[in-house]
mmCIF file of C-alpha atoms in Angstrom:
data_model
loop_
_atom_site.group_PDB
_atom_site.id
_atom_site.type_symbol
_atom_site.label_atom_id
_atom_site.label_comp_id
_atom_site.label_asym_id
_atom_site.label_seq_id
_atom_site.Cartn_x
_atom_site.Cartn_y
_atom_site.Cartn_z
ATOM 1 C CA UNK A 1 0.000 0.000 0.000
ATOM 2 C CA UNK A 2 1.210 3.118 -0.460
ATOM 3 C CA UNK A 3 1.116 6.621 1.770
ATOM 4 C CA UNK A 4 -0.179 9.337 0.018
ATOM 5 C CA UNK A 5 0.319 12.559 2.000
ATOM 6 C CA UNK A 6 -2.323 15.277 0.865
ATOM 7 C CA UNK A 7 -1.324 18.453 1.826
ATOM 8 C CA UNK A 8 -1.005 22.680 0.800
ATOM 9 C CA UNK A 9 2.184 23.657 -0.538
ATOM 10 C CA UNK A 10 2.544 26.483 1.868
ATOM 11 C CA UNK A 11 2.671 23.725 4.329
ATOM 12 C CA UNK A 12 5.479 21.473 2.567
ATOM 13 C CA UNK A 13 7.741 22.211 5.879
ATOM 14 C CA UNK A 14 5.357 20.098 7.749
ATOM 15 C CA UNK A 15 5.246 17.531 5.096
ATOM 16 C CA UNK A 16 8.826 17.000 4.545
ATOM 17 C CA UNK A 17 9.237 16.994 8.042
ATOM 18 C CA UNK A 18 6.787 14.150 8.370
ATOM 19 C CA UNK A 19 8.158 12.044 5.650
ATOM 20 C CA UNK A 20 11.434 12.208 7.758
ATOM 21 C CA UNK A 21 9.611 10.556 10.538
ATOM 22 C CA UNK A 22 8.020 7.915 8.485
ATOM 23 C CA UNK A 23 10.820 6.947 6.719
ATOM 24 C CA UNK A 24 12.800 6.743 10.430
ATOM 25 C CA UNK A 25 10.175 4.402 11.697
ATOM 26 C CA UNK A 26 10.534 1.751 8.879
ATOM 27 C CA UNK A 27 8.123 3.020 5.683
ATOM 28 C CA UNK A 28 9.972 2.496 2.139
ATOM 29 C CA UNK A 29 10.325 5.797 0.944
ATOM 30 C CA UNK A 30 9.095 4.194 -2.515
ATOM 31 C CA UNK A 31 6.130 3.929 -0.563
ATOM 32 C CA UNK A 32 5.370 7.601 0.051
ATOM 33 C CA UNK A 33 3.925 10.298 -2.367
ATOM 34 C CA UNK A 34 4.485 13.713 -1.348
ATOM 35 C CA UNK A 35 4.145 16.425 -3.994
ATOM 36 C CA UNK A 36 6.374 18.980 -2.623
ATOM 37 C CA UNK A 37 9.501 16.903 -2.544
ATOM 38 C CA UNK A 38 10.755 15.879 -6.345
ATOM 39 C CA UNK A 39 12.363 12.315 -4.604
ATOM 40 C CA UNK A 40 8.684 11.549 -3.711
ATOM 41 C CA UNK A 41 6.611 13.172 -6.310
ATOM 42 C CA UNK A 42 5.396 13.614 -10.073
ATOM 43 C CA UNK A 43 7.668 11.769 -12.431
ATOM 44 C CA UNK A 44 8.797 13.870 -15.205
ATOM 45 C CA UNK A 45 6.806 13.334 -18.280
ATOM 46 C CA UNK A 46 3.766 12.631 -16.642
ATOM 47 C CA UNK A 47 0.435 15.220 -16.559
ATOM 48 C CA UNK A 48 0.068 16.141 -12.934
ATOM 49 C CA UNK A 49 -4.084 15.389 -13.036
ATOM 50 C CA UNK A 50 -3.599 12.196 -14.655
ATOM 51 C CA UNK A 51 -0.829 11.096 -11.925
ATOM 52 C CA UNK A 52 -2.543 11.800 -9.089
ATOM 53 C CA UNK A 53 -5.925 10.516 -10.800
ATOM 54 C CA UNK A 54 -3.923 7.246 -10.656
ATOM 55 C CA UNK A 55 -2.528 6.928 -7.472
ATOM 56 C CA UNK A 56 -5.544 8.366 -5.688
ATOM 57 C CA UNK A 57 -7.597 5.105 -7.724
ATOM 58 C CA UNK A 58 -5.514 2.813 -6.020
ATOM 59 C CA UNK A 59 -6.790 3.254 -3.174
ATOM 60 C CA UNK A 60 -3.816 4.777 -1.106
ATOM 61 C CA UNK A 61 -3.315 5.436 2.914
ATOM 62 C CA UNK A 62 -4.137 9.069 2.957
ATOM 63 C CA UNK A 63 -2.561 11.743 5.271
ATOM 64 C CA UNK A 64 -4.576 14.600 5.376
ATOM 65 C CA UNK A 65 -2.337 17.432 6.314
ATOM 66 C CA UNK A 66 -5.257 19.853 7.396
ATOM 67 C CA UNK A 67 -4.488 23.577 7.481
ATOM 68 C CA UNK A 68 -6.115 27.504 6.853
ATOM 69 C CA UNK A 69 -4.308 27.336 3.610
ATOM 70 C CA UNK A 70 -5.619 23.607 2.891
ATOM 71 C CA UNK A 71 -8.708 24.863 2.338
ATOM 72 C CA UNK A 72 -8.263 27.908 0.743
ATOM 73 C CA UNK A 73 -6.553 25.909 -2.401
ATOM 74 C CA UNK A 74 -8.370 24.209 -4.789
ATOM 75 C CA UNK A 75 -5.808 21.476 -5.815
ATOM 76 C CA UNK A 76 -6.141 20.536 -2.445
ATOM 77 C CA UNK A 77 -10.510 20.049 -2.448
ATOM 78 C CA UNK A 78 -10.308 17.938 -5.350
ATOM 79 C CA UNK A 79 -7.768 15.318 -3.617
ATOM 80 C CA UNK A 80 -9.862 15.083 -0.575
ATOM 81 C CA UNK A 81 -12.570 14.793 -2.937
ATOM 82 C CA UNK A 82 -11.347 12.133 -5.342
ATOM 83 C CA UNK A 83 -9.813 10.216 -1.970
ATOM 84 C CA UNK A 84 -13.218 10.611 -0.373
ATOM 85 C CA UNK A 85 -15.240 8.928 -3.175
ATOM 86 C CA UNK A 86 -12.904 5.828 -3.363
ATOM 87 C CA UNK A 87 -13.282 5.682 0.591
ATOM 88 C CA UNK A 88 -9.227 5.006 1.051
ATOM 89 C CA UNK A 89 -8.014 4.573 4.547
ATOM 90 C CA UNK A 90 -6.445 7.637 6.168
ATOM 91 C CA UNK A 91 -5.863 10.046 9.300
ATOM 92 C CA UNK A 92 -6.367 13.487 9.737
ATOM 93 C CA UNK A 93 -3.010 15.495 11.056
ATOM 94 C CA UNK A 94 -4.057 19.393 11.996
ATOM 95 C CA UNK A 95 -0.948 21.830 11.948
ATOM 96 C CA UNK A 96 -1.171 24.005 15.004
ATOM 97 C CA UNK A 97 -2.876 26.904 13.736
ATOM 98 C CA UNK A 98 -5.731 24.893 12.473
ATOM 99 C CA UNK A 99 -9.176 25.711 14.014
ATOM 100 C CA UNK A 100 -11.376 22.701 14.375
ATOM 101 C CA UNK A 101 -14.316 24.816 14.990
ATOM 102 C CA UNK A 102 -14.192 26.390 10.791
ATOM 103 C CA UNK A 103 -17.048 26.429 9.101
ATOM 104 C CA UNK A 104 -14.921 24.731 6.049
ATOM 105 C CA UNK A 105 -14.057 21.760 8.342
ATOM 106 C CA UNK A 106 -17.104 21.116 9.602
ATOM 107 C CA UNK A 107 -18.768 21.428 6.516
ATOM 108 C CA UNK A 108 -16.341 19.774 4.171
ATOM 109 C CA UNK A 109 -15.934 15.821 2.466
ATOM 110 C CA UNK A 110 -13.962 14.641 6.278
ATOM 111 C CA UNK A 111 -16.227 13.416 8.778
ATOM 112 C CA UNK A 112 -15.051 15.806 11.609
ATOM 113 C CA UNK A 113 -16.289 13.887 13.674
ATOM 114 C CA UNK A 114 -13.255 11.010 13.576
ATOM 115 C CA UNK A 115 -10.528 11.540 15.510
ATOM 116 C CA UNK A 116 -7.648 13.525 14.161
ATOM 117 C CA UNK A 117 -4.897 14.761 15.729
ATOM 118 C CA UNK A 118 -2.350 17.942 15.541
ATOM 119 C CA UNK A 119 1.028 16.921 14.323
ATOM 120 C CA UNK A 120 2.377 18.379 17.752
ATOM 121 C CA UNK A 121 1.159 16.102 19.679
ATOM 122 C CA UNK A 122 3.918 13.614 20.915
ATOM 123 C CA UNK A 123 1.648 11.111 22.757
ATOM 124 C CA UNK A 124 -1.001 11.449 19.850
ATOM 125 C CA UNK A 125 2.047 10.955 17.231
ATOM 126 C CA UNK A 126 3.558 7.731 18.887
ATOM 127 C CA UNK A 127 -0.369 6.347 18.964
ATOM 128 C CA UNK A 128 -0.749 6.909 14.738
ATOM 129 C CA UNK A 129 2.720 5.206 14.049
ATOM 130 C CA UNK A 130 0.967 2.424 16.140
ATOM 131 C CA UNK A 131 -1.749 2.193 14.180
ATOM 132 C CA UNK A 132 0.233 1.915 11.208
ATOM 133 C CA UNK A 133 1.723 -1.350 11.805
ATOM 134 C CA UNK A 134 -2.002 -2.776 10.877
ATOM 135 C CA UNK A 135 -0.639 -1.623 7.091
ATOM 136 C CA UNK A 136 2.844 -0.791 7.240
ATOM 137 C CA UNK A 137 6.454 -2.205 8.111
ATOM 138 C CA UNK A 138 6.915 -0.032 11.362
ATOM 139 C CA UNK A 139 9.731 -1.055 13.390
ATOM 140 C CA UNK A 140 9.676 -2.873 16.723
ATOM 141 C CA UNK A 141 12.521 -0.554 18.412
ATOM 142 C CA UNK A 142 10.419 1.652 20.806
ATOM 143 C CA UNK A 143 13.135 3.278 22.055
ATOM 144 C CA UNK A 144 14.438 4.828 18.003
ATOM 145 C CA UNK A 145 10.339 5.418 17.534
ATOM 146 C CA UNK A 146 10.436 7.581 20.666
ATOM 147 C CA UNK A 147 13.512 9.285 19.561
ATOM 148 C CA UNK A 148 12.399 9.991 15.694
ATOM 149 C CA UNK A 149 8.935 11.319 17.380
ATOM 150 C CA UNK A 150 10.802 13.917 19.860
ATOM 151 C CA UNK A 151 13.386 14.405 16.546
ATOM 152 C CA UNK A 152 10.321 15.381 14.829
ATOM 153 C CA UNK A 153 8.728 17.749 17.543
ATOM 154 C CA UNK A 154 11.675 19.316 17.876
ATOM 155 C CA UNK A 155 12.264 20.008 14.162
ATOM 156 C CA UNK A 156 8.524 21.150 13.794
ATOM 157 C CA UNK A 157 8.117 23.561 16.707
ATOM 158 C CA UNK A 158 9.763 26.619 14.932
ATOM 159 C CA UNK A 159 7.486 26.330 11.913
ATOM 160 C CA UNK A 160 4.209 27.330 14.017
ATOM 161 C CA UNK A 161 6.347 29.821 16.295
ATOM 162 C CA UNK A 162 6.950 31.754 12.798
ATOM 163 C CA UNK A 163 3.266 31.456 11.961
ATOM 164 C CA UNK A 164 2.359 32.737 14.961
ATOM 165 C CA UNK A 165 4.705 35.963 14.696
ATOM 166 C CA UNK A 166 3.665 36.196 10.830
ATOM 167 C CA UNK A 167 -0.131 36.363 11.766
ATOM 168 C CA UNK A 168 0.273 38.650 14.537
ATOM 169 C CA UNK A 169 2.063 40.977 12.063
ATOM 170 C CA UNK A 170 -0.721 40.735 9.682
ATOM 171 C CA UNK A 171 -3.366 41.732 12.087
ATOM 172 C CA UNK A 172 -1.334 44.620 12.987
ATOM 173 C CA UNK A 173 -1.084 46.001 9.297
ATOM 174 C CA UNK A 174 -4.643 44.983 9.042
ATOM 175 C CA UNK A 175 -5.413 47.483 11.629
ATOM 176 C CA UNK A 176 -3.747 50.278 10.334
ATOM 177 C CA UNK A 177 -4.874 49.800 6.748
ATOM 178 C CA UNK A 178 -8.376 50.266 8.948
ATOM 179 C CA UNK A 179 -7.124 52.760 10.671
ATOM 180 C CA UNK A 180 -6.027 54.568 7.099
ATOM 181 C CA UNK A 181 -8.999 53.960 4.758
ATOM 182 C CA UNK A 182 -11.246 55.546 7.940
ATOM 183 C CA UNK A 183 -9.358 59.090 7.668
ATOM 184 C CA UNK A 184 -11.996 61.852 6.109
ATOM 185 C CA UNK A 185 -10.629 62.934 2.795
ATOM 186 C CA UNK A 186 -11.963 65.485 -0.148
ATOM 187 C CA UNK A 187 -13.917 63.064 -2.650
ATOM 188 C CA UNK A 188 -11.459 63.362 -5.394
ATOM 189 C CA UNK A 189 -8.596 62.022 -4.057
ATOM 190 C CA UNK A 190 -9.589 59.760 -1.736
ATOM 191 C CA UNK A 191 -9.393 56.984 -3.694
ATOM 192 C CA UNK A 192 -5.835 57.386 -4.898
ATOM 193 C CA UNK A 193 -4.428 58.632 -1.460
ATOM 194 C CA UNK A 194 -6.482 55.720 0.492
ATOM 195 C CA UNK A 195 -4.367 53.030 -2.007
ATOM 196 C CA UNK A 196 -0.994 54.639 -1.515
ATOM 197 C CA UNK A 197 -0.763 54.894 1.918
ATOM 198 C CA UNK A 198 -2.059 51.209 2.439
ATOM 199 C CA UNK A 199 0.810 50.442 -0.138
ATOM 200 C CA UNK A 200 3.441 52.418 1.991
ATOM 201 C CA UNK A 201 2.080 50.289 5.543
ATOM 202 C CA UNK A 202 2.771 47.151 3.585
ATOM 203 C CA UNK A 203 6.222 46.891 1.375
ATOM 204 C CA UNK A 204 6.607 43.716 1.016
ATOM 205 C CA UNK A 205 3.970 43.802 -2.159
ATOM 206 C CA UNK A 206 5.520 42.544 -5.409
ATOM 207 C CA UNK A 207 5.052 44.480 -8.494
ATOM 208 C CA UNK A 208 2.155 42.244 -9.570
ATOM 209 C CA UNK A 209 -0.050 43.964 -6.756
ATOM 210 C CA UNK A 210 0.745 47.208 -7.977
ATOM 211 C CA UNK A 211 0.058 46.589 -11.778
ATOM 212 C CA UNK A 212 -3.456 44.313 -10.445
ATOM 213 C CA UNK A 213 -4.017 47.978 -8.666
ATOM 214 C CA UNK A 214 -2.935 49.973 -11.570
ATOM 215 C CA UNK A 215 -5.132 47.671 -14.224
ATOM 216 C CA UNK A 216 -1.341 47.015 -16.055
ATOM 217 C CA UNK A 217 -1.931 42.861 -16.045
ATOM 218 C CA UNK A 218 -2.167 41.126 -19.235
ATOM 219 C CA UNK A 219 -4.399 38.378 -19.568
ATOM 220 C CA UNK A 220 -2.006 35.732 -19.225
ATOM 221 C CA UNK A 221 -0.804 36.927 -16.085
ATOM 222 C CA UNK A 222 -3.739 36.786 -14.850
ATOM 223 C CA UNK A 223 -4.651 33.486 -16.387
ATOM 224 C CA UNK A 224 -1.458 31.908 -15.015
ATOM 225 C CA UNK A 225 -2.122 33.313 -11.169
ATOM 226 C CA UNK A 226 -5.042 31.778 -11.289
ATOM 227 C CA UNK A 227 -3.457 28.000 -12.653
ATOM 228 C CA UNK A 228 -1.137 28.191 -9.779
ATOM 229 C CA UNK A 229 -4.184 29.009 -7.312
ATOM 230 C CA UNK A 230 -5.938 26.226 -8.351
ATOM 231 C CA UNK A 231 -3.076 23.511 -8.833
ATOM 232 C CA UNK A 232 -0.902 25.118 -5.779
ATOM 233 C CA UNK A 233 2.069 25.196 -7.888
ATOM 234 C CA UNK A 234 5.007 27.496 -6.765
ATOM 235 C CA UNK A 235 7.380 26.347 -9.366
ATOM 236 C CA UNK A 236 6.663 25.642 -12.956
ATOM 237 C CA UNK A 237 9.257 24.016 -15.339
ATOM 238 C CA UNK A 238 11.054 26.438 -17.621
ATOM 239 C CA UNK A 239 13.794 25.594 -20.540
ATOM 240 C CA UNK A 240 13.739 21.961 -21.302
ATOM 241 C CA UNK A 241 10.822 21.261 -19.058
ATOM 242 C CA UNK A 242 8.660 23.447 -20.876
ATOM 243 C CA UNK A 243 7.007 21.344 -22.884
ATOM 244 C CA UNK A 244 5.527 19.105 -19.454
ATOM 245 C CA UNK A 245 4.089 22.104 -18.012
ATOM 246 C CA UNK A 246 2.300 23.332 -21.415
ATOM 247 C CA UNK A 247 1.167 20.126 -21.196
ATOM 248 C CA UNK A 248 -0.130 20.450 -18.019
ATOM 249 C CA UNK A 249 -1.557 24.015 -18.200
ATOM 250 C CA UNK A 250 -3.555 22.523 -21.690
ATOM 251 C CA UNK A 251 -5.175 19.759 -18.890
ATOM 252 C CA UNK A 252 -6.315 22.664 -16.634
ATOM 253 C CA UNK A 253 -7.893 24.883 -19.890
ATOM 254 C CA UNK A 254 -9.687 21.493 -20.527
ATOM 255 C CA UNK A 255 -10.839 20.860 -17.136
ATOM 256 C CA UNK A 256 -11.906 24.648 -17.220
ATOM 257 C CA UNK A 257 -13.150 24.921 -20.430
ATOM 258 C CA UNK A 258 -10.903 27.886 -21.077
ATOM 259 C CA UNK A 259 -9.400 29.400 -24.553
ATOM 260 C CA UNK A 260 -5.595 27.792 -25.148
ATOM 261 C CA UNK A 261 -4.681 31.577 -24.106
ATOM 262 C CA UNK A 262 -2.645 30.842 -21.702
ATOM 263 C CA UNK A 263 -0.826 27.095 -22.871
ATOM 264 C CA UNK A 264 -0.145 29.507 -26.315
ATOM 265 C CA UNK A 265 1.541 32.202 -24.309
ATOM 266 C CA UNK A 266 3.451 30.552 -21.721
ATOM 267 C CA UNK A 267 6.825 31.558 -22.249
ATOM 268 C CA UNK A 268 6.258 35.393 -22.711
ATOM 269 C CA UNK A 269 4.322 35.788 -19.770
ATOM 270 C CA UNK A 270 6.641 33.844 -17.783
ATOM 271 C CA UNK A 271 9.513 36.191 -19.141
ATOM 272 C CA UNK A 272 7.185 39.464 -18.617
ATOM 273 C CA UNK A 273 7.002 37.923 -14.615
ATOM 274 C CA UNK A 274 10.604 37.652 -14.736
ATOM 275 C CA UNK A 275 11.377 40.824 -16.089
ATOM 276 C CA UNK A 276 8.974 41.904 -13.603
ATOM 277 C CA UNK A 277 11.520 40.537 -11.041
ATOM 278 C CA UNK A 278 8.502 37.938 -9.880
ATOM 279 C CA UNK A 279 10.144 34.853 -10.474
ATOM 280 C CA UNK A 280 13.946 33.063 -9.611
ATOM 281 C CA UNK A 281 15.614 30.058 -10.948
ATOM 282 C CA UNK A 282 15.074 27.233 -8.521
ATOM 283 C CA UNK A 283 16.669 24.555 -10.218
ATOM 284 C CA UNK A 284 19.200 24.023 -13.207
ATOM 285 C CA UNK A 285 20.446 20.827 -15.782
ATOM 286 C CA UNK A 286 23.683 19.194 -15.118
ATOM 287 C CA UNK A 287 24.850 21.774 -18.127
ATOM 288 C CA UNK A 288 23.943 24.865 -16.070
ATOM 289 C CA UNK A 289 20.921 26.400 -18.055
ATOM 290 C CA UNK A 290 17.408 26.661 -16.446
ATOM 291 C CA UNK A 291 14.789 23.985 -15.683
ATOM 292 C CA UNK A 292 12.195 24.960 -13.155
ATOM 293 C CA UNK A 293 11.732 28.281 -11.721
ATOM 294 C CA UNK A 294 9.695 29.784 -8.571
ATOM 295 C CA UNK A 295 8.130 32.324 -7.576
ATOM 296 C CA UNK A 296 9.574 35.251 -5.086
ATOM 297 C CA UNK A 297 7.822 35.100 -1.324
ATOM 298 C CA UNK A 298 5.377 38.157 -1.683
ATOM 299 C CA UNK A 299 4.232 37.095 -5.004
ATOM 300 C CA UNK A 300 3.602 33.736 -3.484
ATOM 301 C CA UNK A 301 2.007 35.121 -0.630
ATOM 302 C CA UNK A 302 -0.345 37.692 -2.456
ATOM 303 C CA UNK A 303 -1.425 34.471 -4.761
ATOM 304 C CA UNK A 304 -1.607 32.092 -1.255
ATOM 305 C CA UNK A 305 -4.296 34.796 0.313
ATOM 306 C CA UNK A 306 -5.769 36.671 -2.679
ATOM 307 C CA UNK A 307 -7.036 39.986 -2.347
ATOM 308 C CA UNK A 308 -11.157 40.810 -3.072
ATOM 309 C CA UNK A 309 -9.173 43.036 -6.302
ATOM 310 C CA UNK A 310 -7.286 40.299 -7.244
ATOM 311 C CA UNK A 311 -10.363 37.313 -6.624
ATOM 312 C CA UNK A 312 -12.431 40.055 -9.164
ATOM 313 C CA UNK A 313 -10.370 40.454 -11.905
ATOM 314 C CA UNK A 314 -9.552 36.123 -11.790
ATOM 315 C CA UNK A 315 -12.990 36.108 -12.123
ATOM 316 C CA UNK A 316 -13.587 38.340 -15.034
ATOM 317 C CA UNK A 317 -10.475 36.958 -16.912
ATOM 318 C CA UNK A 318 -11.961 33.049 -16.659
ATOM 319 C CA UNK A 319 -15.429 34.011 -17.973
ATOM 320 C CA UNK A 320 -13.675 36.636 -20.851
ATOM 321 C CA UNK A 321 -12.206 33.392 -21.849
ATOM 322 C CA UNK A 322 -14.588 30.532 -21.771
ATOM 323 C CA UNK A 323 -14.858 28.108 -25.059
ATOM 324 C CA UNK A 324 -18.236 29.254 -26.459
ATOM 325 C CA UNK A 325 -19.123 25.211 -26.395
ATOM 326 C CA UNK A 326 -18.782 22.545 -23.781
ATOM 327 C CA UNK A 327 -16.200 19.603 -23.907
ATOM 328 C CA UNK A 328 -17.130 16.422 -23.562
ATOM 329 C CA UNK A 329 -15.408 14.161 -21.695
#
């Protein structure tokens, strides 16, 4: 059987912090599939929907790694979905910021009901790997267990610790964009004055906010935010690896029923992001020359919480380009 770990991006500390663990307790790393981490993910050559179509059908031991950003993605719905449907076995792992009580969670595909557990849990940790023995080689030694299990605690706890610094930050910019757009100002200018100031509280934005503001995006900028929203891909291949994610971008306009707009355009509008100083190199060929690229922090964070202007104008871009017939399929 294998382990299929379903999980955000955003969250792929967690994860490759957890396949760590399960490897140290005895699991075959050939039996994991984790996404975010190319030793345990998509082959090259294969279309991502397809792949996981597959594995999901054979009726893999599902992690879910629940989190805020979870279920705020897409990519993420339609795995619980598709696992749901073929009733696979699985466990439901919380990262510590997770609120049990959201109306998502309650109202989602997981019974929440069943006992889950957050992944910081020590006792509640060593009582999973148990219950993985009933499917999995887990070693006997109780003594390494306990060790990879306070390893993995210990290795974790700084990851919530900076989420818990990063959303006290937020609510304190929050307040003073409040605290801006509530000063009285002559009619004319408001707008315009109320947008630059909330830009000067909050530097970090990339220069895709400010054209989004501005109305300066192209279609297929727009087109391609939204493929990465909805497949929670934060690097796309580039040079030689082009072709795969064309490929894949084509299955999503499909799925969609979207114009080839985007699939036609790829490679200008990932040079416009990169001349837009969006985008990095984030892996090469043994020759030295580009393969995959990613995408810089506050471009990945403005895409990983979307703004209302930025959910709008997704919106009007996907129906502007909607086939004028359905596929079928």
């Amino acid at each position: 059987m294998n382990l299929f770990i379903s999980h955000s991006s955003r969250n792929a500390n967690y994860g490759n912090a957890l396949v760590e663990l399960l490897i140290g307790i005895g699991i075959s790393a050939d039996d994991i599939i984790f996404s975010s981490n190319d030793a345990f993910g998509i082959p090259i050559g294969q279309n991502i929907f397809n792949w996981l179509r597959t594995k999901i059908s054979e009726k893999p031991y599902v992690l879910y790694l629940l989190s805020p950003e979870y279920y705020k993605s897409v990519a993420c719905l339609n795995e619980m979905g598709a696992a749901w449907i073929i009733e696979s076995s699985h466990t439901m792992i919380f990262t510590p910021n997770f609120d049990l009580r959201s109306y998502d969670f309650q109202n989602g595909a997981l019974d929440p009901r069943e006992i889950g557990f957050y992944i910081n849990n020590e006792n509640k940790l060593l009582a999973f790997i148990e219950s993985l023995k009933t499917s999995f080689s887990i070693t006997n030694n109780s003594v390494l267990i306990n060790q990879k299990v306070k390893q993995f605690i210990s290795v974790i706890k700084p990851f919530f610790q900076i989420e818990t610094s990063l959303s006290k930050n937020a609510s304190e910019v929050n307040e003073k964009q409040v605290s801006i757009a509530n000063i009285e100002m002559q009619p004319i200018i408001k707008k315009e004055t109320i947008t630059n100031r909330i830009i000067s509280v909050s530097p970090n934005r990339s220069r895709f906010y400010s054209d989004l503001i501005n109305d300066k995006l192209k279609d297929e900028e727009l087109l391609l935010a939204k493929y990465i929203i909805d497949t929670d891909k934060f690097k796309l291949g580039t040079g030689w690896q082009e072709s795969n994610e064309i490929s894949n971008i084509k299955a999503w306009e499909d799925v969609h029923e979207l114009s080839n707009v985007l699939s036609n355009s790829y490679n200008g509008t990932i040079r416009r992001l990169d001349m837009k100083k969006l985008t990095e190199v984030s892996a090469f060929t043994s020759f030295g020359n580009p393969k995959e690229i990613s995408f810089v922090d506050e471009f990945k964070h403005e895409l990983l919480d979307p703004s209302d202007e930025l959910n709008e104008k997704l919106k009007e871009v996907i129906e502007k380009h909607k086939r004028n017939e359905s596929l079928d399929f």
